[in-house]
Amino acid sequence: MKGKQQNTQQDLDRYIDIQNRKEAEPSMAEHEPGSPAEHEPLAYVMDEILDKENLDKALKRVIRNKGGPGVDGMTVKELPAHLESSWPNIERQIRDMRYNPAPVKRVEIPKPNGGVRKLGIPTVTDRYIQQAIHQVLQAYFDPTFSEHSYGFRPNRSAHQAIAESKKHILAGYCWVVDLDLERFFDQVNHDILMTLLAKRVTDKRLLKLVRGYLNSGILNEGLMSPTTEGTPQGGPLSPLLSNIVLDVLDKELERRGHRFVRYADDCNIYVRSERAGKRVKRSITRFISKKLKLKVNEEKSAVGQPSERAFLGFSFTRLHRPRICVSRKALGKFKARVKEITNRNRGGKLDNVIKELNRFLKGWGGYFGFCETRTVLKNLNSWIRRRLRCLLWKRWKTPRNRFKELRSRGVYGIPLRAAGSRKGPWRLSASFAVKAALPDKYFRDLGLVELQARRPS
C-alpha cells in the first residue's frame, strides 16, 4: 500500500510539472476569449488558505458549529487558547509539508431504518484547518459545478432540488431513475479524488495536506485503523471533496443530455418511459463503477414513477399536474416521533410535553412545509391534537375524575356518559364529549405549533 501511494504521488508530481511547463508557455498562459478565470491552475492557493482573514473566519465557523472533541479530547472552547500558543509552529509545519493530521475519532450514529452511520470526528485543530481549506477551495470549485447539483453548496437547498424535479415532471419526463450510491463517503477512491483535485490545484503543499487528511486513519475504541479509501463524514472538507468526485457524474449526465437532479450522493434522472429508464440505469451504473470505482446500491435504486419514489423526504402526487407531497417514509418517521413524545403513559406536565412537541414540529414543519398538499398537514394537526386528548384522558384515570373534568369544562347531559365508558382512550379521544371538553382552541392557547404549508399550493 505504501508503494502504491508513492506511485500515486509521483504521478501527481509529474502532472504538476507538466502543468507548470504549459503555464510557462506564452500561448498557453493566455485565456481563450470567454473562458472563466476560475479554471486557472491554483499554484499558490495555500497562501490564501493561511491568510489571517481566512483563518479568523474559519475559527468563528468552527466555534459556531460546536461539535464534540476528537482523539485528543480538546473541546471547541479550548481551541482559541491552543491556537494562540501553537499556531506558529503548526503553520510552519504546513508550509514545510511536515504537518501530519491526527486520526479521526469513530462515532456511530444509529439510522432510523436500521444500521449505523459511521462518522469520523477530526480534532478541533484539524477541523479548523479543514474549514480554512474548504472556504478557499469552495470559492474556486463551486462556480464550475453543475447547475443541477444542490447538496453541500452555498445558496442552494433541498427545496430547490425538489422544485427542479417538479419542472422535469411537468415537462413530460414522468419516469425517474433513482440512484443511490452504496456507502459513498466510505468508498471514495483516494487516487481518483487526488487526480481530480490536482487538475485544478498545483500547490504541492495543499495536495500533500489533503492526502494526509484522507490517510490520517481512524481510532475506534483504542484501536488504530488505516484509511485507504473514503472521506470520513464529520469533517468540514468532506462535503466539498464529495462534490469534486461526483461532478464527474454530473458532467457525464450533461454530456448525454439527461435531465437530472443531484443532492450529495442521491441522484434522480428523469426520462420519458420505463424502458428508457432501465437503459439509462444500466448505462450510468456501469459508468459509476468503471470511472469512479463506486457501487450503486441496487436494493435502494430503481426505475419508477415519481409518485412511487422518495427524494429528500418528498414525493409527488399522481394528479395530471403533480404536486409536491411528503413521502410515506417521512410521514411514518414523523408519526413514530410524535407517538414517542405523546406516549399516554409518560409523566410530567402537559406544558413540558407541548414544549418538546413544539421543538420537533418547528423543525419538521420548517422543512416539510415546502409540500403542496395542505390537506395532509391539516390532517396531521388533527391527529396530533387527538394524541394529546388521548394522553389527558388517560391521566384523568377514574370515571369519577373524568366526570368532574368533563363537567368543569362545560360538558353536560348525555355526553357525560363517556366518563364511565369502557372504550379505550384512543377511541374516546375522538368522541364528542372529549372534543368538546378539549377543543382545538384549548391547545392553541397552550401554544401548540400547527403545521402549515410554507408555499402556495
GROMACS .gro file of C-alpha atoms in nm:
model
  457
    1MET     CA    1   0.000   0.000   0.000
    2LYS     CA    2   0.288   0.233   0.078
    3GLY     CA    3   0.439   0.170  -0.265
    4LYS     CA    4   0.103   0.240  -0.429
    5GLN     CA    5   0.075   0.575  -0.251
    6GLN     CA    6   0.429   0.666  -0.357
    7ASN     CA    7   0.346   0.586  -0.720
    8THR     CA    8   0.031   0.796  -0.697
    9GLN     CA    9   0.227   1.086  -0.553
   10GLN     CA   10   0.482   1.054  -0.834
   11ASP     CA   11   0.200   1.066  -1.089
   12LEU     CA   12   0.066   1.381  -0.926
   13ASP     CA   13   0.413   1.539  -0.926
   14ARG     CA   14   0.456   1.461  -1.297
   15TYR     CA   15   0.114   1.611  -1.369
   16ILE     CA   16   0.202   1.929  -1.179
   17ASP     CA   17   0.534   1.961  -1.364
   18ILE     CA   18   0.354   1.929  -1.698
   19GLN     CA   19   0.103   2.193  -1.595
   20ASN     CA   20   0.381   2.427  -1.483
   21ARG     CA   21   0.561   2.389  -1.817
   22LYS     CA   22   0.240   2.461  -2.002
   23GLU     CA   23   0.179   2.765  -1.785
   24ALA     CA   24   0.526   2.895  -1.875
   25GLU     CA   25   0.444   2.889  -2.248
   26PRO     CA   26   0.305   3.227  -2.367
   27SER     CA   27   0.048   3.062  -2.592
   28MET     CA   28  -0.096   2.864  -2.303
   29ALA     CA   29  -0.070   3.134  -2.039
   30GLU     CA   30  -0.340   3.344  -2.203
   31HIS     CA   31  -0.706   3.257  -2.157
   32GLU     CA   32  -0.919   3.187  -2.456
   33PRO     CA   33  -1.184   3.453  -2.512
   34GLY     CA   34  -1.471   3.399  -2.273
   35SER     CA   35  -1.301   3.129  -2.069
   36PRO     CA   36  -1.369   3.164  -1.694
   37ALA     CA   37  -1.083   3.268  -1.470
   38GLU     CA   38  -1.175   3.002  -1.217
   39HIS     CA   39  -1.016   2.737  -1.442
   40GLU     CA   40  -0.667   2.879  -1.386
   41PRO     CA   41  -0.429   2.638  -1.206
   42LEU     CA   42  -0.417   2.717  -0.835
   43ALA     CA   43  -0.042   2.729  -0.781
   44TYR     CA   44  -0.025   2.932  -0.460
   45VAL     CA   45  -0.360   2.857  -0.302
   46MET     CA   46  -0.202   2.763   0.033
   47ASP     CA   47  -0.108   3.127   0.084
   48GLU     CA   48  -0.478   3.218   0.057
   49ILE     CA   49  -0.572   2.941   0.298
   50LEU     CA   50  -0.321   3.060   0.559
   51ASP     CA   51  -0.421   3.425   0.521
   52LYS     CA   52  -0.518   3.574   0.859
   53GLU     CA   53  -0.860   3.692   0.742
   54ASN     CA   54  -0.947   3.346   0.611
   55LEU     CA   55  -0.819   3.180   0.930
   56ASP     CA   56  -1.022   3.415   1.151
   57LYS     CA   57  -1.334   3.331   0.952
   58ALA     CA   58  -1.260   2.958   0.985
   59LEU     CA   59  -1.217   2.986   1.362
   60LYS     CA   60  -1.552   3.161   1.401
   61ARG     CA   61  -1.723   2.895   1.189
   62VAL     CA   62  -1.573   2.604   1.386
   63ILE     CA   63  -1.675   2.763   1.717
   64ARG     CA   64  -2.026   2.830   1.587
   65ASN     CA   65  -2.065   2.472   1.461
   66LYS     CA   66  -1.961   2.337   1.803
   67GLY     CA   67  -1.925   1.959   1.784
   68GLY     CA   68  -1.751   1.710   2.011
   69PRO     CA   69  -1.379   1.665   2.071
   70GLY     CA   70  -1.158   1.442   1.859
   71VAL     CA   71  -0.900   1.186   1.967
   72ASP     CA   72  -0.702   1.445   2.166
   73GLY     CA   73  -1.001   1.537   2.384
   74MET     CA   74  -0.970   1.910   2.310
   75THR     CA   75  -1.301   2.100   2.302
   76VAL     CA   76  -1.404   2.389   2.080
   77LYS     CA   77  -1.384   2.626   2.377
   78GLU     CA   78  -1.019   2.535   2.426
   79LEU     CA   79  -0.927   2.589   2.061
   80PRO     CA   80  -0.856   2.968   2.062
   81ALA     CA   81  -0.609   2.941   2.350
   82HIS     CA   82  -0.442   2.641   2.188
   83LEU     CA   83  -0.400   2.822   1.856
   84GLU     CA   84  -0.258   3.130   2.025
   85SER     CA   85   0.036   2.929   2.156
   86SER     CA   86   0.073   2.655   1.894
   87TRP     CA   87  -0.037   2.801   1.560
   88PRO     CA   88   0.303   2.948   1.455
   89ASN     CA   89   0.458   2.601   1.478
   90ILE     CA   90   0.159   2.434   1.306
   91GLU     CA   91   0.167   2.688   1.022
   92ARG     CA   92   0.540   2.637   0.974
   93GLN     CA   93   0.486   2.260   0.952
   94ILE     CA   94   0.210   2.308   0.692
   95ARG     CA   95   0.425   2.536   0.478
   96ASP     CA   96   0.719   2.295   0.504
   97MET     CA   97   0.491   1.998   0.418
   98ARG     CA   98   0.568   1.834   0.754
   99TYR     CA   99   0.225   1.857   0.918
  100ASN     CA  100   0.060   1.522   0.997
  101PRO     CA  101  -0.315   1.533   1.071
  102ALA     CA  102  -0.436   1.339   1.374
  103PRO     CA  103  -0.652   1.027   1.327
  104VAL     CA  104  -1.027   1.081   1.328
  105LYS     CA  105  -1.246   0.954   1.609
  106ARG     CA  106  -1.500   0.693   1.501
  107VAL     CA  107  -1.857   0.767   1.610
  108GLU     CA  108  -2.153   0.551   1.507
  109ILE     CA  109  -2.497   0.711   1.476
  110PRO     CA  110  -2.800   0.477   1.453
  111LYS     CA  111  -3.004   0.511   1.134
  112PRO     CA  112  -3.385   0.530   1.159
  113ASN     CA  113  -3.423   0.233   0.922
  114GLY     CA  114  -3.163   0.021   1.098
  115GLY     CA  115  -2.787   0.001   1.078
  116VAL     CA  116  -2.545   0.277   1.172
  117ARG     CA  117  -2.394   0.579   1.003
  118LYS     CA  118  -2.021   0.595   1.066
  119LEU     CA  119  -1.884   0.942   1.135
  120GLY     CA  120  -1.519   1.040   1.161
  121ILE     CA  121  -1.467   1.330   1.402
  122PRO     CA  122  -1.137   1.516   1.344
  123THR     CA  123  -0.968   1.704   1.627
  124VAL     CA  124  -1.080   2.065   1.662
  125THR     CA  125  -0.741   2.181   1.529
  126ASP     CA  126  -0.785   1.972   1.215
  127ARG     CA  127  -1.144   2.092   1.180
  128TYR     CA  128  -1.007   2.446   1.191
  129ILE     CA  129  -0.753   2.374   0.917
  130GLN     CA  130  -1.006   2.185   0.706
  131GLN     CA  131  -1.253   2.472   0.737
  132ALA     CA  132  -0.987   2.718   0.617
  133ILE     CA  133  -0.916   2.492   0.316
  134HIS     CA  134  -1.286   2.449   0.245
  135GLN     CA  135  -1.356   2.824   0.237
  136VAL     CA  136  -1.089   2.891  -0.025
  137LEU     CA  137  -1.143   2.586  -0.246
  138GLN     CA  138  -1.521   2.629  -0.236
  139ALA     CA  139  -1.487   2.972  -0.396
  140TYR     CA  140  -1.281   2.825  -0.682
  141PHE     CA  141  -1.462   2.497  -0.741
  142ASP     CA  142  -1.828   2.583  -0.681
  143PRO     CA  143  -1.870   2.801  -0.995
  144THR     CA  144  -1.754   2.505  -1.205
  145PHE     CA  145  -2.004   2.258  -1.059
  146SER     CA  146  -2.322   2.157  -1.242
  147GLU     CA  147  -2.634   2.369  -1.214
  148HIS     CA  148  -2.822   2.050  -1.134
  149SER     CA  149  -2.620   1.979  -0.818
  150TYR     CA  150  -2.764   2.112  -0.491
  151GLY     CA  151  -2.600   1.932  -0.198
  152PHE     CA  152  -2.334   2.099   0.020
  153ARG     CA  153  -2.328   2.415  -0.188
  154PRO     CA  154  -2.378   2.778  -0.083
  155ASN     CA  155  -2.716   2.937  -0.162
  156ARG     CA  156  -2.859   2.601  -0.267
  157SER     CA  157  -3.105   2.378  -0.085
  158ALA     CA  158  -3.300   2.056  -0.095
  159HIS     CA  159  -3.615   2.258  -0.168
  160GLN     CA  160  -3.457   2.393  -0.486
  161ALA     CA  161  -3.371   2.038  -0.590
  162ILE     CA  162  -3.732   1.928  -0.538
  163ALA     CA  163  -3.859   2.229  -0.733
  164GLU     CA  164  -3.636   2.139  -1.030
  165SER     CA  165  -3.758   1.779  -1.012
  166LYS     CA  166  -4.114   1.903  -1.045
  167LYS     CA  167  -4.021   2.105  -1.356
  168HIS     CA  168  -3.887   1.793  -1.525
  169ILE     CA  169  -4.204   1.600  -1.442
  170LEU     CA  170  -4.428   1.879  -1.574
  171ALA     CA  171  -4.222   1.876  -1.896
  172GLY     CA  172  -4.331   1.518  -1.958
  173TYR     CA  173  -4.041   1.326  -1.803
  174CYS     CA  174  -4.264   1.111  -1.586
  175TRP     CA  175  -4.025   0.827  -1.506
  176VAL     CA  176  -3.733   0.860  -1.269
  177VAL     CA  177  -3.409   0.666  -1.240
  178ASP     CA  178  -3.347   0.683  -0.865
  179LEU     CA  179  -2.977   0.614  -0.798
  180ASP     CA  180  -2.836   0.559  -0.451
  181LEU     CA  181  -2.461   0.516  -0.406
  182GLU     CA  182  -2.371   0.246  -0.157
  183ARG     CA  183  -2.168   0.378   0.140
  184PHE     CA  184  -2.043   0.661  -0.078
  185PHE     CA  185  -1.844   0.853   0.184
  186ASP     CA  186  -1.672   0.530   0.293
  187GLN     CA  187  -1.577   0.420  -0.058
  188VAL     CA  188  -1.446   0.729  -0.238
  189ASN     CA  189  -1.130   0.627  -0.423
  190HIS     CA  190  -0.838   0.837  -0.295
  191ASP     CA  191  -0.636   0.817  -0.617
  192ILE     CA  192  -0.928   0.934  -0.832
  193LEU     CA  193  -1.008   1.216  -0.589
  194MET     CA  194  -0.647   1.337  -0.574
  195THR     CA  195  -0.614   1.324  -0.952
  196LEU     CA  196  -0.929   1.535  -0.992
  197LEU     CA  197  -0.803   1.781  -0.733
  198ALA     CA  198  -0.462   1.802  -0.899
  199LYS     CA  199  -0.624   1.904  -1.228
  200ARG     CA  200  -0.701   2.238  -1.067
  201VAL     CA  201  -0.460   2.263  -0.773
  202THR     CA  202  -0.087   2.267  -0.848
  203ASP     CA  203   0.021   2.374  -0.500
  204LYS     CA  204   0.203   2.065  -0.370
  205ARG     CA  205   0.164   2.182  -0.010
  206LEU     CA  206  -0.213   2.162  -0.031
  207LEU     CA  207  -0.216   1.834  -0.222
  208LYS     CA  208   0.003   1.671   0.041
  209LEU     CA  209  -0.211   1.811   0.322
  210VAL     CA  210  -0.536   1.684   0.168
  211ARG     CA  211  -0.377   1.345   0.107
  212GLY     CA  212  -0.273   1.348   0.474
  213TYR     CA  213  -0.633   1.402   0.581
  214LEU     CA  214  -0.753   1.119   0.359
  215ASN     CA  215  -0.491   0.881   0.502
  216SER     CA  216  -0.497   1.003   0.864
  217GLY     CA  217  -0.654   0.680   0.992
  218ILE     CA  218  -0.940   0.602   1.230
  219LEU     CA  219  -0.923   0.549   1.605
  220ASN     CA  220  -1.205   0.325   1.726
  221GLU     CA  221  -1.216   0.206   2.088
  222GLY     CA  222  -0.841   0.245   2.121
  223LEU     CA  223  -0.759   0.057   1.800
  224MET     CA  224  -0.596   0.239   1.510
  225SER     CA  225  -0.708   0.151   1.155
  226PRO     CA  226  -0.555   0.288   0.834
  227THR     CA  227  -0.781   0.456   0.576
  228THR     CA  228  -0.719   0.358   0.215
  229GLU     CA  229  -1.049   0.489   0.076
  230GLY     CA  230  -1.336   0.720   0.172
  231THR     CA  231  -1.373   1.071   0.306
  232PRO     CA  232  -1.489   1.047   0.670
  233GLN     CA  233  -1.819   1.222   0.738
  234GLY     CA  234  -1.776   1.473   1.017
  235GLY     CA  235  -1.503   1.697   0.879
  236PRO     CA  236  -1.569   2.032   0.702
  237LEU     CA  237  -1.371   1.926   0.395
  238SER     CA  238  -1.554   1.601   0.312
  239PRO     CA  239  -1.866   1.759   0.153
  240LEU     CA  240  -1.658   1.961  -0.093
  241LEU     CA  241  -1.439   1.663  -0.181
  242SER     CA  242  -1.751   1.454  -0.244
  243ASN     CA  243  -1.882   1.715  -0.488
  244ILE     CA  244  -1.547   1.722  -0.669
  245VAL     CA  245  -1.576   1.346  -0.727
  246LEU     CA  246  -1.946   1.342  -0.818
  247ASP     CA  247  -1.912   1.639  -1.052
  248VAL     CA  248  -1.763   1.383  -1.293
  249LEU     CA  249  -2.101   1.208  -1.291
  250ASP     CA  250  -2.284   1.539  -1.336
  251LYS     CA  251  -2.074   1.633  -1.639
  252GLU     CA  252  -2.132   1.291  -1.795
  253LEU     CA  253  -2.508   1.323  -1.750
  254GLU     CA  254  -2.496   1.670  -1.904
  255ARG     CA  255  -2.289   1.541  -2.196
  256ARG     CA  256  -2.552   1.274  -2.262
  257GLY     CA  257  -2.830   1.534  -2.249
  258HIS     CA  258  -3.013   1.385  -1.950
  259ARG     CA  259  -3.244   1.577  -1.722
  260PHE     CA  260  -3.130   1.512  -1.366
  261VAL     CA  261  -3.111   1.647  -1.012
  262ARG     CA  262  -2.839   1.550  -0.767
  263TYR     CA  263  -2.818   1.619  -0.395
  264ALA     CA  264  -2.499   1.476  -0.241
  265ASP     CA  265  -2.499   1.103  -0.323
  266ASP     CA  266  -2.869   1.094  -0.419
  267CYS     CA  267  -2.926   1.136  -0.791
  268ASN     CA  268  -3.256   1.134  -0.983
  269ILE     CA  269  -3.254   1.113  -1.363
  270TYR     CA  270  -3.583   1.193  -1.539
  271VAL     CA  271  -3.683   1.014  -1.859
  272ARG     CA  272  -3.999   0.972  -2.068
  273SER     CA  273  -4.052   0.595  -2.038
  274GLU     CA  274  -3.979   0.298  -1.818
  275ARG     CA  275  -3.783   0.134  -2.099
  276ALA     CA  276  -3.559   0.439  -2.133
  277GLY     CA  277  -3.516   0.448  -1.756
  278LYS     CA  278  -3.393   0.089  -1.738
  279ARG     CA  279  -3.150   0.152  -2.022
  280VAL     CA  280  -3.015   0.468  -1.856
  281LYS     CA  281  -2.985   0.294  -1.518
  282ARG     CA  282  -2.773   0.013  -1.665
  283SER     CA  283  -2.551   0.253  -1.856
  284ILE     CA  284  -2.493   0.500  -1.571
  285THR     CA  285  -2.433   0.219  -1.323
  286ARG     CA  286  -2.153   0.092  -1.548
  287PHE     CA  287  -2.009   0.443  -1.575
  288ILE     CA  288  -2.010   0.493  -1.198
  289SER     CA  289  -1.847   0.155  -1.141
  290LYS     CA  290  -1.583   0.189  -1.411
  291LYS     CA  291  -1.490   0.559  -1.395
  292LEU     CA  292  -1.544   0.643  -1.028
  293LYS     CA  293  -1.489   0.299  -0.873
  294LEU     CA  294  -1.812   0.339  -0.676
  295LYS     CA  295  -2.100   0.099  -0.629
  296VAL     CA  296  -2.469   0.166  -0.688
  297ASN     CA  297  -2.694   0.023  -0.417
  298GLU     CA  298  -2.924  -0.200  -0.621
  299GLU     CA  299  -3.166  -0.251  -0.333
  300LYS     CA  300  -3.237   0.120  -0.294
  301SER     CA  301  -3.202   0.219  -0.660
  302ALA     CA  302  -3.488   0.166  -0.903
  303VAL     CA  303  -3.678   0.295  -1.205
  304GLY     CA  304  -4.028   0.412  -1.121
  305GLN     CA  305  -4.278   0.693  -1.137
  306PRO     CA  306  -4.211   0.996  -0.913
  307SER     CA  307  -4.517   0.915  -0.701
  308GLU     CA  308  -4.358   0.581  -0.612
  309ARG     CA  309  -4.010   0.711  -0.524
  310ALA     CA  310  -3.896   0.933  -0.239
  311PHE     CA  311  -3.636   1.204  -0.294
  312LEU     CA  312  -3.503   1.405   0.002
  313GLY     CA  313  -3.811   1.310   0.204
  314PHE     CA  314  -4.057   1.428  -0.064
  315SER     CA  315  -4.261   1.260  -0.334
  316PHE     CA  316  -4.521   1.368  -0.590
  317THR     CA  317  -4.894   1.307  -0.630
  318ARG     CA  318  -5.036   1.112  -0.922
  319LEU     CA  319  -5.254   1.400  -1.045
  320HIS     CA  320  -5.233   1.537  -1.401
  321ARG     CA  321  -5.046   1.833  -1.255
  322PRO     CA  322  -4.829   1.666  -0.991
  323ARG     CA  323  -4.789   1.834  -0.655
  324ILE     CA  324  -4.504   1.805  -0.409
  325CYS     CA  325  -4.601   1.592  -0.110
  326VAL     CA  326  -4.436   1.435   0.194
  327SER     CA  327  -4.317   1.082   0.123
  328ARG     CA  328  -4.477   0.786   0.301
  329LYS     CA  329  -4.149   0.703   0.470
  330ALA     CA  330  -4.113   1.058   0.605
  331LEU     CA  331  -4.471   1.052   0.731
  332GLY     CA  332  -4.406   0.722   0.906
  333LYS     CA  333  -4.099   0.864   1.083
  334PHE     CA  334  -4.298   1.174   1.178
  335LYS     CA  335  -4.577   0.976   1.340
  336ALA     CA  336  -4.334   0.750   1.522
  337ARG     CA  337  -4.162   1.050   1.679
  338VAL     CA  338  -4.492   1.219   1.777
  339LYS     CA  339  -4.613   0.893   1.934
  340GLU     CA  340  -4.294   0.879   2.136
  341ILE     CA  341  -4.339   1.235   2.263
  342THR     CA  342  -4.710   1.196   2.337
  343ASN     CA  343  -4.694   0.848   2.487
  344ARG     CA  344  -5.006   0.819   2.704
  345ASN     CA  345  -4.805   0.658   2.983
  346ARG     CA  346  -4.543   0.932   3.013
  347GLY     CA  347  -4.539   1.157   3.318
  348GLY     CA  348  -4.467   1.525   3.357
  349LYS     CA  349  -4.670   1.836   3.295
  350LEU     CA  350  -4.864   1.885   2.973
  351ASP     CA  351  -4.673   2.210   2.917
  352ASN     CA  352  -4.347   2.016   2.902
  353VAL     CA  353  -4.496   1.768   2.657
  354ILE     CA  354  -4.607   2.053   2.431
  355LYS     CA  355  -4.266   2.226   2.455
  356GLU     CA  356  -4.091   1.910   2.342
  357LEU     CA  357  -4.350   1.856   2.072
  358ASN     CA  358  -4.314   2.215   1.950
  359ARG     CA  359  -3.937   2.183   1.912
  360PHE     CA  360  -3.989   1.885   1.685
  361LEU     CA  361  -4.281   2.037   1.493
  362LYS     CA  362  -4.096   2.362   1.421
  363GLY     CA  363  -3.801   2.180   1.268
  364TRP     CA  364  -4.012   1.928   1.079
  365GLY     CA  365  -4.258   2.191   0.959
  366GLY     CA  366  -3.981   2.425   0.851
  367TYR     CA  367  -3.858   2.160   0.608
  368PHE     CA  368  -4.169   1.968   0.505
  369GLY     CA  369  -4.388   2.279   0.497
  370PHE     CA  370  -4.249   2.309   0.144
  371CYS     CA  371  -4.504   2.050   0.033
  372GLU     CA  372  -4.811   2.147  -0.169
  373THR     CA  373  -5.063   1.916   0.000
  374ARG     CA  374  -5.224   2.132   0.268
  375THR     CA  375  -5.482   1.863   0.348
  376VAL     CA  376  -5.208   1.626   0.467
  377LEU     CA  377  -5.072   1.886   0.709
  378LYS     CA  378  -5.425   1.969   0.826
  379ASN     CA  379  -5.491   1.600   0.899
  380LEU     CA  380  -5.161   1.571   1.087
  381ASN     CA  381  -5.259   1.867   1.306
  382SER     CA  382  -5.588   1.695   1.390
  383TRP     CA  383  -5.409   1.369   1.463
  384ILE     CA  384  -5.163   1.542   1.699
  385ARG     CA  385  -5.446   1.705   1.893
  386ARG     CA  386  -5.616   1.366   1.921
  387ARG     CA  387  -5.293   1.221   2.061
  388LEU     CA  388  -5.291   1.491   2.328
  389ARG     CA  389  -5.659   1.435   2.411
  390CYS     CA  390  -5.583   1.067   2.449
  391LEU     CA  391  -5.293   1.150   2.681
  392LEU     CA  392  -5.509   1.373   2.903
  393TRP     CA  393  -5.798   1.125   2.911
  394LYS     CA  394  -5.562   0.854   3.031
  395ARG     CA  395  -5.428   1.088   3.300
  396TRP     CA  396  -5.778   1.155   3.434
  397LYS     CA  397  -5.781   0.783   3.522
  398THR     CA  398  -6.105   0.707   3.713
  399PRO     CA  399  -6.464   0.750   3.584
  400ARG     CA  400  -6.538   0.983   3.874
  401ASN     CA  401  -6.244   1.208   3.796
  402ARG     CA  402  -6.327   1.206   3.426
  403PHE     CA  403  -6.685   1.305   3.507
  404LYS     CA  404  -6.561   1.601   3.712
  405GLU     CA  405  -6.320   1.709   3.436
  406LEU     CA  406  -6.590   1.697   3.170
  407ARG     CA  407  -6.835   1.896   3.388
  408SER     CA  408  -6.576   2.157   3.477
  409ARG     CA  409  -6.507   2.208   3.107
  410GLY     CA  410  -6.871   2.268   3.014
  411VAL     CA  411  -6.989   1.922   2.909
  412TYR     CA  412  -7.339   1.832   3.026
  413GLY     CA  413  -7.614   1.578   2.961
  414ILE     CA  414  -7.579   1.256   2.768
  415PRO     CA  415  -7.213   1.315   2.660
  416LEU     CA  416  -7.116   1.276   3.026
  417ARG     CA  417  -7.174   0.903   2.984
  418ALA     CA  418  -6.832   0.892   2.819
  419ALA     CA  419  -6.682   0.920   3.170
  420GLY     CA  420  -6.793   0.566   3.252
  421SER     CA  421  -6.737   0.415   2.909
  422ARG     CA  422  -6.526   0.101   2.882
  423LYS     CA  423  -6.394   0.205   2.542
  424GLY     CA  424  -6.023   0.270   2.519
  425PRO     CA  425  -5.861   0.615   2.545
  426TRP     CA  426  -5.785   0.632   2.173
  427ARG     CA  427  -6.149   0.572   2.069
  428LEU     CA  428  -6.283   0.812   2.330
  429SER     CA  429  -6.034   1.082   2.229
  430ALA     CA  430  -6.243   1.125   1.912
  431SER     CA  431  -6.579   1.136   2.097
  432PHE     CA  432  -6.798   1.445   2.111
  433ALA     CA  433  -6.756   1.475   2.488
  434VAL     CA  434  -6.374   1.479   2.486
  435LYS     CA  435  -6.352   1.708   2.182
  436ALA     CA  436  -6.598   1.949   2.345
  437ALA     CA  437  -6.401   1.947   2.670
  438LEU     CA  438  -6.067   1.985   2.490
  439PRO     CA  439  -6.139   2.188   2.174
  440ASP     CA  440  -5.877   2.296   1.923
  441LYS     CA  441  -5.867   2.641   2.086
  442TYR     CA  442  -5.756   2.482   2.414
  443PHE     CA  443  -5.435   2.355   2.251
  444ARG     CA  444  -5.378   2.677   2.059
  445ASP     CA  445  -5.397   2.868   2.387
  446LEU     CA  446  -5.131   2.633   2.529
  447GLY     CA  447  -4.905   2.736   2.239
  448LEU     CA  448  -4.917   2.414   2.037
  449VAL     CA  449  -4.749   2.471   1.699
  450GLU     CA  450  -4.960   2.395   1.390
  451LEU     CA  451  -4.806   2.260   1.073
  452GLN     CA  452  -4.857   2.490   0.777
  453ALA     CA  453  -4.759   2.490   0.412
  454ARG     CA  454  -4.484   2.747   0.355
  455ARG     CA  455  -4.557   2.796  -0.013
  456PRO     CA  456  -4.872   2.849  -0.223
  457SER     CA  457  -5.050   2.536  -0.344
   0.00000   0.00000   0.00000
